[in-house]
Short mmCIF file of C-alpha atoms and ligand atoms in Angstrom, two decimals:
data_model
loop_
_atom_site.label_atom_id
_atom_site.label_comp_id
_atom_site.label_asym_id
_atom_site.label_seq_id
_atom_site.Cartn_x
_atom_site.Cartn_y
_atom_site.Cartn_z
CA UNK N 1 0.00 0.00 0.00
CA UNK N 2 1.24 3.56 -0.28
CA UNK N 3 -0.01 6.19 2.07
CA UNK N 4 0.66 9.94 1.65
CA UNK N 5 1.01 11.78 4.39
CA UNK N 6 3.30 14.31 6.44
CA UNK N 7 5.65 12.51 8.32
CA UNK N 8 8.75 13.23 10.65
CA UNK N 9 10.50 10.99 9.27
CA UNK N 10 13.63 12.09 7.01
CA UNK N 11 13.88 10.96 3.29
CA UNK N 12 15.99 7.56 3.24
CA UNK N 13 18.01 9.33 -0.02
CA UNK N 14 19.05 12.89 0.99
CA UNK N 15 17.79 12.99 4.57
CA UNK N 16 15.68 16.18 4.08
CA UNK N 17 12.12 15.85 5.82
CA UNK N 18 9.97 12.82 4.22
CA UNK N 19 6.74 13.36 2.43
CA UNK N 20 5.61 9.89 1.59
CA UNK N 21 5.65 6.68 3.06
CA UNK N 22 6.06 3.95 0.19
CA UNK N 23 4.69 1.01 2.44
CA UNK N 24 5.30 -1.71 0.06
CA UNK N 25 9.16 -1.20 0.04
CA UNK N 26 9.64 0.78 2.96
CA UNK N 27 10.81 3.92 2.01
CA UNK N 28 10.08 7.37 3.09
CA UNK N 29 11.08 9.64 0.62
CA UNK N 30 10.89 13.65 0.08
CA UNK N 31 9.13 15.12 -2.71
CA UNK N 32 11.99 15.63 -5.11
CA UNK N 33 13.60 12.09 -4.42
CA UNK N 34 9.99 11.23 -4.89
CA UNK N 35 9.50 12.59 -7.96
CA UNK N 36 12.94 10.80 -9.24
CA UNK N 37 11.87 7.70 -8.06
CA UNK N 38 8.91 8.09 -10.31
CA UNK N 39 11.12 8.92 -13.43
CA UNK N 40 13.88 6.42 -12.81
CA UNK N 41 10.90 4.10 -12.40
CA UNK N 42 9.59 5.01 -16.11
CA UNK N 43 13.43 4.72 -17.73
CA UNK N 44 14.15 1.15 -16.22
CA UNK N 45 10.77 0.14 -17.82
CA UNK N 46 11.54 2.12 -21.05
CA UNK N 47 14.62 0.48 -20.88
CA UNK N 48 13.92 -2.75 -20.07
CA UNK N 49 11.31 -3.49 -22.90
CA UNK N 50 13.61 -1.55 -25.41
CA UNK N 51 10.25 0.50 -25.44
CA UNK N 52 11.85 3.81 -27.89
CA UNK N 53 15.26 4.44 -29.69
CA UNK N 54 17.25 7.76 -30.28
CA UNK N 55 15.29 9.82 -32.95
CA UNK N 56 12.12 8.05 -32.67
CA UNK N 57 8.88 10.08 -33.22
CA UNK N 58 7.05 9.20 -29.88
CA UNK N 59 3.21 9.57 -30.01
CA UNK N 60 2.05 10.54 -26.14
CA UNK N 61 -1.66 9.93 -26.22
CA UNK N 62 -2.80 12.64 -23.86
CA UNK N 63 -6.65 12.41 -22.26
CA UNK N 64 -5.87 15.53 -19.76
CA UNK N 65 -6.17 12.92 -16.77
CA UNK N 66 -3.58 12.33 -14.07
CA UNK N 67 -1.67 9.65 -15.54
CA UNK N 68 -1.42 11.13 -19.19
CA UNK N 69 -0.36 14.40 -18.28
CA UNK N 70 2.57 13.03 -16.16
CA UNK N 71 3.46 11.04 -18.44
CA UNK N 72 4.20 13.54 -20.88
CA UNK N 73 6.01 15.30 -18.43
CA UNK N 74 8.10 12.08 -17.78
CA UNK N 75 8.64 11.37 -21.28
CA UNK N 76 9.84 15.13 -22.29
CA UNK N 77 12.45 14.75 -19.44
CA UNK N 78 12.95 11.77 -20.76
CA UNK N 79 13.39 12.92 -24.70
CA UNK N 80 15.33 16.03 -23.53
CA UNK N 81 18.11 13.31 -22.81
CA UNK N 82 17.63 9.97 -24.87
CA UNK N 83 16.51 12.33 -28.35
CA UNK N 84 12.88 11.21 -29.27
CA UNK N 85 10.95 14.09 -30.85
CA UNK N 86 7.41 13.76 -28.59
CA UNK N 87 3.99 14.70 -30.49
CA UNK N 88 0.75 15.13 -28.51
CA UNK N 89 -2.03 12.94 -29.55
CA UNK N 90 -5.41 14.06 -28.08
CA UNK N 91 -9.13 12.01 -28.55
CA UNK N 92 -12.31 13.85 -28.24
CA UNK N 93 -14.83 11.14 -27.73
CA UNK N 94 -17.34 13.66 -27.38
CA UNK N 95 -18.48 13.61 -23.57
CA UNK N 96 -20.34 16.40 -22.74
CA UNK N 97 -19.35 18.60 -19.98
CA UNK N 98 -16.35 15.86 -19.44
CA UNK N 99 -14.03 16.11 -22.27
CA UNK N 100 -13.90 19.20 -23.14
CA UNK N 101 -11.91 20.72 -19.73
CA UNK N 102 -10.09 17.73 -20.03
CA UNK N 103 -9.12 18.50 -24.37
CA UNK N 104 -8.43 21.97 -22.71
CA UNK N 105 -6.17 21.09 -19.62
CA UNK N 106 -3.82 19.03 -22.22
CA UNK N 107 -3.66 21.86 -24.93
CA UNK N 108 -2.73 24.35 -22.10
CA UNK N 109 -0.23 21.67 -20.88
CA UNK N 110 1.28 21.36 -24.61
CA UNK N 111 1.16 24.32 -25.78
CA UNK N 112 3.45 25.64 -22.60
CA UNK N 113 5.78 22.67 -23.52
CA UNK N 114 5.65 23.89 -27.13
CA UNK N 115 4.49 20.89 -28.77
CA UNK N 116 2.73 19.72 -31.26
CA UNK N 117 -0.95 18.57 -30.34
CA UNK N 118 -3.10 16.42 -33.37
CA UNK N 119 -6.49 16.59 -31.52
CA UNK N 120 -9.27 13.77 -33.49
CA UNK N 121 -12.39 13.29 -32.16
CA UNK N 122 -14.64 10.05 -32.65
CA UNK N 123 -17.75 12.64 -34.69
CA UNK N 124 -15.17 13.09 -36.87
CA UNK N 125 -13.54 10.15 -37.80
CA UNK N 126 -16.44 7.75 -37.45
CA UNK N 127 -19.55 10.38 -37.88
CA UNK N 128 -20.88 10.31 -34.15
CA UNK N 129 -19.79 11.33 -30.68
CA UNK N 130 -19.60 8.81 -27.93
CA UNK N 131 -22.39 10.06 -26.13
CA UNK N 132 -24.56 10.15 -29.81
CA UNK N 133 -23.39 6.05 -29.87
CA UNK N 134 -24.67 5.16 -26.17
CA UNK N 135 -28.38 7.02 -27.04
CA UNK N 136 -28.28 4.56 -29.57
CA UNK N 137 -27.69 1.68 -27.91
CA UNK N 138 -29.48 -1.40 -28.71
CA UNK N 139 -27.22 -4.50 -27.36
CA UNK N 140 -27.11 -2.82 -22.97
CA UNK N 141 -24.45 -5.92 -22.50
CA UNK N 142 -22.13 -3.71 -24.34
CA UNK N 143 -20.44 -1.51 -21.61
CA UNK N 144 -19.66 2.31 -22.46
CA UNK N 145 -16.21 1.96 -21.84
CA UNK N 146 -15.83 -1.39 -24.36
CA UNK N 147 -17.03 0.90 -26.84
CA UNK N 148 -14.91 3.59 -26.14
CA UNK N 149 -11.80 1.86 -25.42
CA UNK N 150 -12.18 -0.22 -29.00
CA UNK N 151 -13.15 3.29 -30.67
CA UNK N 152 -10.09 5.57 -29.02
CA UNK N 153 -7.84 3.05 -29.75
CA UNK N 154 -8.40 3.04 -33.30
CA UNK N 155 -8.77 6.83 -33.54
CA UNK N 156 -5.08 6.59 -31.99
CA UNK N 157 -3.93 4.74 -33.98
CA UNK N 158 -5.20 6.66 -37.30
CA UNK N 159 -3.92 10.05 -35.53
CA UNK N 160 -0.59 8.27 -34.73
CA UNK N 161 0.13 7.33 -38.83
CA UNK N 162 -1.12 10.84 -39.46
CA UNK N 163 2.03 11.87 -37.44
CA UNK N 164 4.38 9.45 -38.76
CA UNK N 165 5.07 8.43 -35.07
CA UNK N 166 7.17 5.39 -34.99
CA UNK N 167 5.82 4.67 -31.47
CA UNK N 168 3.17 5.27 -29.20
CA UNK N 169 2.99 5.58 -25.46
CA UNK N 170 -0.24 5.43 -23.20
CA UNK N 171 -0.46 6.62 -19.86
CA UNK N 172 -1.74 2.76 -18.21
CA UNK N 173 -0.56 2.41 -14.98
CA UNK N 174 0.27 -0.99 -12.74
CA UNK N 175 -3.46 -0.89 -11.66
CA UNK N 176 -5.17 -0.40 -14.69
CA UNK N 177 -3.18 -3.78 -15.84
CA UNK N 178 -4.44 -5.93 -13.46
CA UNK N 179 -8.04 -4.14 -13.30
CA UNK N 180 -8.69 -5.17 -16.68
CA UNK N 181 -6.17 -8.74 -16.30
CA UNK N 182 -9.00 -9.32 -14.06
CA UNK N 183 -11.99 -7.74 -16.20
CA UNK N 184 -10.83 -10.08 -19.13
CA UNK N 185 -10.55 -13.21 -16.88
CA UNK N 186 -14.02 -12.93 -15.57
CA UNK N 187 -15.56 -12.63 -19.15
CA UNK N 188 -13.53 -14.77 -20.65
CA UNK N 189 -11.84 -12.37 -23.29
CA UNK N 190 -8.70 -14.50 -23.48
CA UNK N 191 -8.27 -12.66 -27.03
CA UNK N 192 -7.75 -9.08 -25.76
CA UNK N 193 -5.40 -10.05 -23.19
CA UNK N 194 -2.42 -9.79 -25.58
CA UNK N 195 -3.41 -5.74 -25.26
CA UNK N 196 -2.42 -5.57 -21.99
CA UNK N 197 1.29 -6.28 -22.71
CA UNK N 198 3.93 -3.57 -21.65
CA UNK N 199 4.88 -3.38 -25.07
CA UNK N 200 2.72 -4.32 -28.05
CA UNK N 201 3.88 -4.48 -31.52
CA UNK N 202 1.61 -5.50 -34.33
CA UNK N 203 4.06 -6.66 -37.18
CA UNK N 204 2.20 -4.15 -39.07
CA UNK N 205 3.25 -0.77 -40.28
CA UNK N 206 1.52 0.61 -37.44
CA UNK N 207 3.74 2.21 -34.54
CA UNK N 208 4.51 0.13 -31.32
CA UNK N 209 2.59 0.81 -28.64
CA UNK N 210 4.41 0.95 -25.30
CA UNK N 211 3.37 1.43 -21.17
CA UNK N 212 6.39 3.19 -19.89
CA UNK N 213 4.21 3.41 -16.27
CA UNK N 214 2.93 0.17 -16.42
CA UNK N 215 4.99 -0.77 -13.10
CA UNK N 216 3.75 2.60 -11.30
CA UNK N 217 0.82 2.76 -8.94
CA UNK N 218 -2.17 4.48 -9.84
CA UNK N 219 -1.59 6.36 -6.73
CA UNK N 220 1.83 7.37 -7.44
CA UNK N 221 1.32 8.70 -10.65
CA UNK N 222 -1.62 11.41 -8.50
CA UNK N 223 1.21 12.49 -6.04
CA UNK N 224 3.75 12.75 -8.77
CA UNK N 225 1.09 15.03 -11.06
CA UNK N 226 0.08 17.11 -7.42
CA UNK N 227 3.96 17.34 -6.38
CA UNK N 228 4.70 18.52 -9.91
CA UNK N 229 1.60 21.62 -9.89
CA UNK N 230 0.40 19.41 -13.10
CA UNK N 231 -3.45 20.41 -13.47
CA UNK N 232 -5.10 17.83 -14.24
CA UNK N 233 -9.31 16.71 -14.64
CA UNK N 234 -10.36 15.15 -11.24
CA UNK N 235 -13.99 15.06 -12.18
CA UNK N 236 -15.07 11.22 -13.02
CA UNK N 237 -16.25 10.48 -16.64
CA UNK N 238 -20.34 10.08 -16.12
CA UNK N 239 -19.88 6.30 -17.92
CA UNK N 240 -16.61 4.99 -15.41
CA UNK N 241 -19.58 2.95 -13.41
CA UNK N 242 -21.13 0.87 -16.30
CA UNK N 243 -19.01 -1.68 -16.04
CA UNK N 244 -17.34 -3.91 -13.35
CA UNK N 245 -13.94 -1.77 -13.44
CA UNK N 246 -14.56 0.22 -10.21
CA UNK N 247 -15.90 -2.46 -8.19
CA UNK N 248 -12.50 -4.29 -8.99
CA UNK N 249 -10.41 -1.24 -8.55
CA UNK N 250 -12.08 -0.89 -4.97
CA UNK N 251 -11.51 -4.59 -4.10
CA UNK N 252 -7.79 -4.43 -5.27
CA UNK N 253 -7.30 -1.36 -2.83
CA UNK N 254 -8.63 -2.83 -0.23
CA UNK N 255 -6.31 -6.22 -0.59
CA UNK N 256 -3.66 -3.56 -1.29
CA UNK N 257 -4.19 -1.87 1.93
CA UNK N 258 -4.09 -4.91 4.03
CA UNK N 259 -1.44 -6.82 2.34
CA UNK N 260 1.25 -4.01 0.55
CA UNK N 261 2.65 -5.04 -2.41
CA UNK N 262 -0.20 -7.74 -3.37
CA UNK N 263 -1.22 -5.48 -6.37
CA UNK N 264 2.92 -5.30 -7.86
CA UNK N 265 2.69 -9.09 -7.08
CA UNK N 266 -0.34 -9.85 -9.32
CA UNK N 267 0.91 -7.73 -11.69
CA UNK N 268 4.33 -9.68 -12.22
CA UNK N 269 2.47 -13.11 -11.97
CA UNK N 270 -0.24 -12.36 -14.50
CA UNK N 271 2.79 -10.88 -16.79
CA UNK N 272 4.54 -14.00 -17.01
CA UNK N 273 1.21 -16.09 -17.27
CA UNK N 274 0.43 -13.90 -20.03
CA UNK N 275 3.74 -14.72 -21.63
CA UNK N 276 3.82 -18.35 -20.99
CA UNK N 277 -0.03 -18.75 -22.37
CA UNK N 278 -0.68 -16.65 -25.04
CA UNK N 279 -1.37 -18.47 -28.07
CA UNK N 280 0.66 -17.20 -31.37
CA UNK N 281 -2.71 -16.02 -32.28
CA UNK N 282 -2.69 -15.87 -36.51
CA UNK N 283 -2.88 -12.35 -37.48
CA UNK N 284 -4.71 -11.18 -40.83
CA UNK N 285 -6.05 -8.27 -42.27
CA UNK N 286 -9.46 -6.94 -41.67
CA UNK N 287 -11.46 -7.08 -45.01
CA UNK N 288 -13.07 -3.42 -44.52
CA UNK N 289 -10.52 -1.25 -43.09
CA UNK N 290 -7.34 -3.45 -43.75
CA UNK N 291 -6.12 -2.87 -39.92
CA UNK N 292 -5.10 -6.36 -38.10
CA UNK N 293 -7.36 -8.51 -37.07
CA UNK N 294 -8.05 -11.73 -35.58
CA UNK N 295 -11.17 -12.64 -37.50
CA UNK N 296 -12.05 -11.31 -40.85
CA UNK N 297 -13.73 -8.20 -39.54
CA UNK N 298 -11.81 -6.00 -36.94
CA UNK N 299 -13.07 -5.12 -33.82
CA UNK N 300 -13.81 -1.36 -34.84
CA UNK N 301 -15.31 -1.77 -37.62
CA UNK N 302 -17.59 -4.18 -36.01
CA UNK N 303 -18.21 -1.94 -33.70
CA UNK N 304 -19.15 1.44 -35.80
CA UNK N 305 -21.17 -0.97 -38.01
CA UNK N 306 -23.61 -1.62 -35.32
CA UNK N 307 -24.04 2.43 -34.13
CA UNK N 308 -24.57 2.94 -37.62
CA UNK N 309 -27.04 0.20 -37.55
CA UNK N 310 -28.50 1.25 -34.60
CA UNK N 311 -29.05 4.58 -36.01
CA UNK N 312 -30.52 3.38 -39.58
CA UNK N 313 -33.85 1.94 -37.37
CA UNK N 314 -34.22 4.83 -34.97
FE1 LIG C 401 -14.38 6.06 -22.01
FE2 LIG C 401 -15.14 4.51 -19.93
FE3 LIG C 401 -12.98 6.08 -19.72
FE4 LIG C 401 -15.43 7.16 -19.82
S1 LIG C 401 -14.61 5.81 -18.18
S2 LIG C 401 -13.62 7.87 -20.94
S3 LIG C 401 -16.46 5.76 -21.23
S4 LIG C 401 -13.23 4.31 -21.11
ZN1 LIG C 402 -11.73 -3.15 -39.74
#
């Protein structure tokens, strides 16, 4: 578990007055030898899954939440050293009165970095918003957030080849891996399991997509973005309670809490079942959009097909 809180205790690194407690290995630490934790954290991953090379366009898919936002702030610390040009990808899934401070909080954040921000939203790469989609919702076992998450992550990767990035980088954190390790296990979705990886590459001519805080905690990555005066959107998106995710999340907290360290441990058990037991799935090419696939229609295009559908009989 990792509690924040002020402490007497002096930072095991430089001695200065502690700030946080990390439970699970016992450190107290002060916020700067806090916040390099956090970063040296992120390069050992980057590093250890050969995740980007020198000269590299790197993609940073930016939502305007915690995790995204300081991980572009990672990754241009990061990029000012190792020499990966960094270019802002942004998806609107049209949310109203969610994603538009959030679109806002990550221009503000770029454009003070000077960067480049592509900003696509879902009306206008597939013709409706997200919230347009759910009104039309026929099929209720189909959770907002399935749809979204199959949706954004084609829209990144379409913005990403606009770019020319060679690889992109999401902002998933240690407990979004095993929320949705355990998500997939309790409806059987052995197929999109492979998604989870740290790194993913698609033998494709699309870019790599890579986790660099995969082995952070969810919590972390909050005190990192508050230590660092990052602004970021705290309000929750009306949809996050559809599905099973945040009674999971709130069960893994509580284990978390009285047994520190379980979460890190699932995470590194389920990584290593997911590389001893994932089938060499055959890969082909989706027969509408030509993206991979592993039947003969993609996910996506599945997916827009029935909100177009949907809308057709309304
Ligand atoms: Fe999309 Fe679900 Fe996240 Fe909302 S909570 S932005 S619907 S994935
Ligand atoms: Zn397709």
């Amino acid at each position: 578990m990792v509690t924040i809180k002020n402490t007497v205790q002096k930072c095991n690194r430089c001695k200065k007055k502690s700030v946080y407690h990390r439970i699970y290995s016992g450190e107290y630490l002060c916020g700067e030898c806090f916040k390099g934790s956090i970063i040296e954290k992120t390069r050992k991953t980057i590093s250890s899954y050969n995740m980007m090379e020198h000269g590299d366009i790197l993609a940073v898919a930016v939502s305007g939440g915690k995790d995204s936002l300081s991980l572009l702030d990672v990754l241009q610390r990061h990029s000012s050293k190792h020499g990966e040009k960094i270019i802002v990808i942004t998806v609107d899934e049209g949310i109203q009165e969610y994603r538009d401070e959030a679109v806002k909080l990550s221009s503000d954040m770029v454009s003070n970095m000077g960067l480049r921000q592509e900003i696509v939203s879902f009306k206008s790469l597939f013709g409706f918003t997200l919230d347009e989609a759910l009104d039309l919702r026929k099929d209720q076992k189909i959770s907002a957030c399935s749809i979204c998450g199959i949706l954004r992550r084609r829209a990144i990767d379409l913005a990403a080849k606009k770019v020319g990035a060679d690889v992109v980088a999401t902002g998933h954190n240690l407990d979004d891996f095993i929320q949705t390790y355990f998500i997939n296990l309790t409806n059987g979705d052995m197929g999109r399991l492979e998604f989870l990886s740290p790194f993913f590459e698609s033998q494709t001519d699309l870019p790599r997509r890579v986790k660099p805080f995969i082995e952070i905690y969810e919590e972390e990555i909050a005190f990192y973005a508050y230590l660092s005066g990052i602004p970021f959107q705290n309000i929750p998106c009306p949809y996050m309670n559809e599905g099973i995710r945040t009674e999971i999340r709130s069960f893994l907290n509580k284990l978390e809490r009285r047994h520190p360290g379980i979460k890190y441990n699932t995470y590194s058990t389920a990584l290593k079942l997911l590389s001893s037991t994932q089938p060499s799935r055959k890969r082909r090419k989706c027969e509408n959009c030509g993206y991979p696939s592993s039947n003969n229609i993609c996910l996506s295009c599945k997916t827009i097909q029935m909100i177009k559908n949907n809308r057709s009989v309304n």
